[in-house]
Amino acid sequence: MSQDFRFLASPRRRCYALLFEHRTRSGRRMETFWIVASLLSVFILFFESSATDLFPNTPDILWRFGLAEAAFTALFTVEYVLRVFSSPRKTRYPLSFFGIIDLLTILPMYIIWLIPSFGTATDLIVLIRLLRILRVLRVLKLLRYMSDAGILWRSLMRAKRKLGIFFGFVAIILCLFGGLMFAAEGGKDGFTSLGASVYWAVVTLTTVGYGDITPHTAIGRMLASVLILLGYSIIAVPTGILTAYMSQELEKGRAARSCQTCLHSGHEIDAKFCAHCGAVLASETSQPIEK
Amino acid sequence: MSQDFRFLASPRRRCYALLFEHRTRSGRRMETFWIVASLLSVFILFFESSATDLFPNTPDILWRFGLAEAAFTALFTVEYVLRVFSSPRKTRYPLSFFGIIDLLTILPMYIIWLIPSFGTATDLIVLIRLLRILRVLRVLKLLRYMSDAGILWRSLMRAKRKLGIFFGFVAIILCLFGGLMFAAEGGKDGFTSLGASVYWAVVTLTTVGYGDITPHTAIGRMLASVLILLGYSIIAVPTGILTAYMSQELEKGRAARSCQTCLHSGHEIDAKFCAHCGAVLASETSQPIEK
Amino acid sequence: MSQDFRFLASPRRRCYALLFEHRTRSGRRMETFWIVASLLSVFILFFESSATDLFPNTPDILWRFGLAEAAFTALFTVEYVLRVFSSPRKTRYPLSFFGIIDLLTILPMYIIWLIPSFGTATDLIVLIRLLRILRVLRVLKLLRYMSDAGILWRSLMRAKRKLGIFFGFVAIILCLFGGLMFAAEGGKDGFTSLGASVYWAVVTLTTVGYGDITPHTAIGRMLASVLILLGYSIIAVPTGILTAYMSQELEKGRAARSCQTCLHSGHEIDAKFCAHCGAVLASETSQPIEK
Amino acid sequence: MSQDFRFLASPRRRCYALLFEHRTRSGRRMETFWIVASLLSVFILFFESSATDLFPNTPDILWRFGLAEAAFTALFTVEYVLRVFSSPRKTRYPLSFFGIIDLLTILPMYIIWLIPSFGTATDLIVLIRLLRILRVLRVLKLLRYMSDAGILWRSLMRAKRKLGIFFGFVAIILCLFGGLMFAAEGGKDGFTSLGASVYWAVVTLTTVGYGDITPHTAIGRMLASVLILLGYSIIAVPTGILTAYMSQELEKGRAARSCQTCLHSGHEIDAKFCAHCGAVLASETSQPIEK
């Protein structure tokens, strides 16, 4: 894919190399720049959301955060435009996972700035709040630079059929247990509806256990004890499946590392020499993800 | 079993094919229909249970839900009658797991409609509430169409002896720990009876930890800390056993997939060609459950 | 051990066979009798502890429970005396694990009945309460009849050195994290002492999370988040170790089951025929524990 | 390293042998002495922090604890000076992990004793509290004597790259889920800022579940249920990775134990004779850590 452009030195080609390739020195510098920018913009979001508590004596604090936000929006807009411009096939990047994320995290600010009379209608305020919170998706920009996130992704993809079945099964168990507790507690102590009971079942069987909804009758507590003991063994199964697939993926990477001299494979992950012929082994292969 | 009827085209045979076989195109269409019907009837149950909160301005909302319920009861009654009628051996289906579930989810409505004066006696209201909640078992109808649920079932069956022993062991530990905390806290802070203390032990050692019953004395907290650290390692063992059996079942499915050309088996789950002779492999075998 | 007595028919020998051997028909009947008696006596304990709530209209309910308790104490006293009498070496049984349990669960009642003026001094009431709760140890009598509890026991014994090291490590981590949170929250919001902070660390890192002590300051919450993420990965290690040893024990039992015809071993746990020569396999060997 | 000094009998050499070597009888006695001293000093810290509650009738209790503390500080100062004095290369010990810990746990007391007018400025009190709590690091002195802690350390080191990636991934998920819940609950019920929402995500997805911040709206509960089910499978992955590496380390120790007669390796951990030639096996090798 990147081969086609290797010998071109057009600005578009240079842009592409800077933004999409991470193997050249300048590419790696740009990568660091975008990581720092994404992290900073997310940190600023966190401070902004509790600005009035953190800086009670600075009346124009929100205005200052607005300024910083404008700067980041401008920066990420430039990034988006350059990426669209330098992408060899026009429609490819804007329709990719990261293209949509990049757009979703700059668009809301333009929409907010375009709405003139905010502060009046209550529905508008809710809409603006939702649009503003969309910027938290900027944290997903960091995924682009985590090449090893591919292991989790590939494990999820390979396990997705089994996981799908178990989540279906888990959903059935949750409905059943929620219904049973609804019948046992009879609309008291927070078990006010089937929905609340199923929420109780989720919170309980995943062992989160907030304690906002708990059984108080003797029969309810007995039933809850039995359901917890039966259920939490079964509900942990998806975790076990995912971990098993993940260690298979890690194991694969290990098997893939073969000695270049005698072709012996299956070396220890931290081995530096071939256990078979003593030749120096190449360092662990980092597998780029193709999304 | 289904072979006997292959060349008959009686209405009974056609009914059987539609309702019990999922390999023909019409059978698969019926399957989708029954899945959607079951899901819908469960969704309606959820909405019904919090109807007065969700639609406060619609006074006849409960009447509308009653109408929908009547329709679903009629539909599932027709299903039940057809299944009984088309089953080759009359007693087999009504006495099977799904036969009982199917009956239990339609019967309550007829009982409720037959009781004339509800709203008067309090005991009757409790009975009616319990009968109405039985309809949540409709969610179990979906299990019929999850052929892979068999893996969990077979794992449970194979692990049942070990699981039984460990649950016995867990019950002994829970009684012991509950008794110790009852002695330490002495009837205060929710530890009002042995039963409540064992409920505390279940909620604590499974790490649910609602916080409705917690130790408040120094001695109680020290004892609780030790019991938690000792207990939660042991109580997680059934989960580990179940996961181990489950991955064995998954592994079996993999070993079962052998190359039709060179008979080599043990292929990767996502392999498309035989690693030994290069022949195309058949897709993963879906094992139907015989219940 | 039991061989020495095989051909004697003295009453002592018959007692021994009835109480300590579970392979003869009469021995198995006695086993069932003692299991039922132990279970019943524990169930009665549970009802007794919440008697006044369950039966508010029966004023002499506690007297009735006292009667049942006297009957069980008499029965278990007879059992203890017979066991001591029939044990071939006099000191062996009374000093064994089960001998001490058997004594501890009958002795308290005699002590209570010997103290004439209870109800007067407060210290005596606490003592009596503690003595009464000792009876809950009767649940441990059931362990005698769970031959497979040996797998858990052997796993614990084999893993005890590793588990000891990790619990030491866990204790260090808990002290450290408790101290850090005590410093961060500074004696507020339940973090009133180092002990309370370590109790918080136990409840949090085991993911029980009662919520009776939680950080409320921003710095406390940030520190708690980091400690939770770091700590709960490490604290789960003993569970992993125990499960690994346990599955090794289970695997051993499987390897131990060898074909009596061709001596091939390592059969599937549910195999009924030798996979190598087709001969019928003996059923899974139950390994009696020597305690 | 320790070889260089073997045949010297200077006081410095004897000091070194006593403090750093644990293989001689006198070295092992000193080890026990320092373990007991460290444990005692930590226990006293615990009692000191809740002294006024435990001993309400002893007005000079804090003064007595101050005396004990002075004794321990003097003892550990002597230890530190001797260790610096006897260390062959002067800069090596003071800059090592344990050298810094040893210094950090005696320095604060000298600083506190040097500040003359404590009790006046509020900032000083906070500083003194923080300095006093630093003494809890004395619990880390115990790590020096846990040679097997190396298994956990080596596992952490080998898994650190994978763990780093997953913690990065987990951080992204936590920000995303926190942001989503902040949007759903809209600043109510404890979700007052993005930071508080991410704290909620940490507490929830690790299944701690304090219950101090919980969703109360129907949409918030539905979203929370989905996030819990999706998230807690993924967040448990680091635990799985660490456990896998740890069992690999344990397995390595097992493979390392080879028969001295026929060189056969891979014996069972509790094997006493070589399974191949019947020769007596050396006991399990304890691997000293080089830090």
Coordinates of N, CA and C in Angstrom, one line a residue, chain C residues 12 28 57 91 171 180 183:
Chain C
R12 N -16.3 -53.9 70.2 CA -15.4 -52.8 69.9 C -15.1 -52.8 68.4
R28 N -22.2 -47.7 55.5 CA -22.7 -46.6 54.7 C -24.1 -46.1 55.2
N57 N -45.2 -15.6 68.0 CA -46.4 -16.0 68.9 C -46.2 -17.2 69.7
T91 N -5.2 -42.8 72.3 CA -4.9 -41.4 72.1 C -5.1 -40.9 70.7
A171 N 0.4 -9.0 52.3 CA 0.3 -8.3 53.6 C 1.1 -7.0 53.5
L180 N -0.6 4.7 52.6 CA -0.6 5.8 51.6 C -2.0 6.5 51.6
A183 N -2.4 8.6 54.6 CA -1.7 9.9 54.4 C -2.5 10.8 53.5

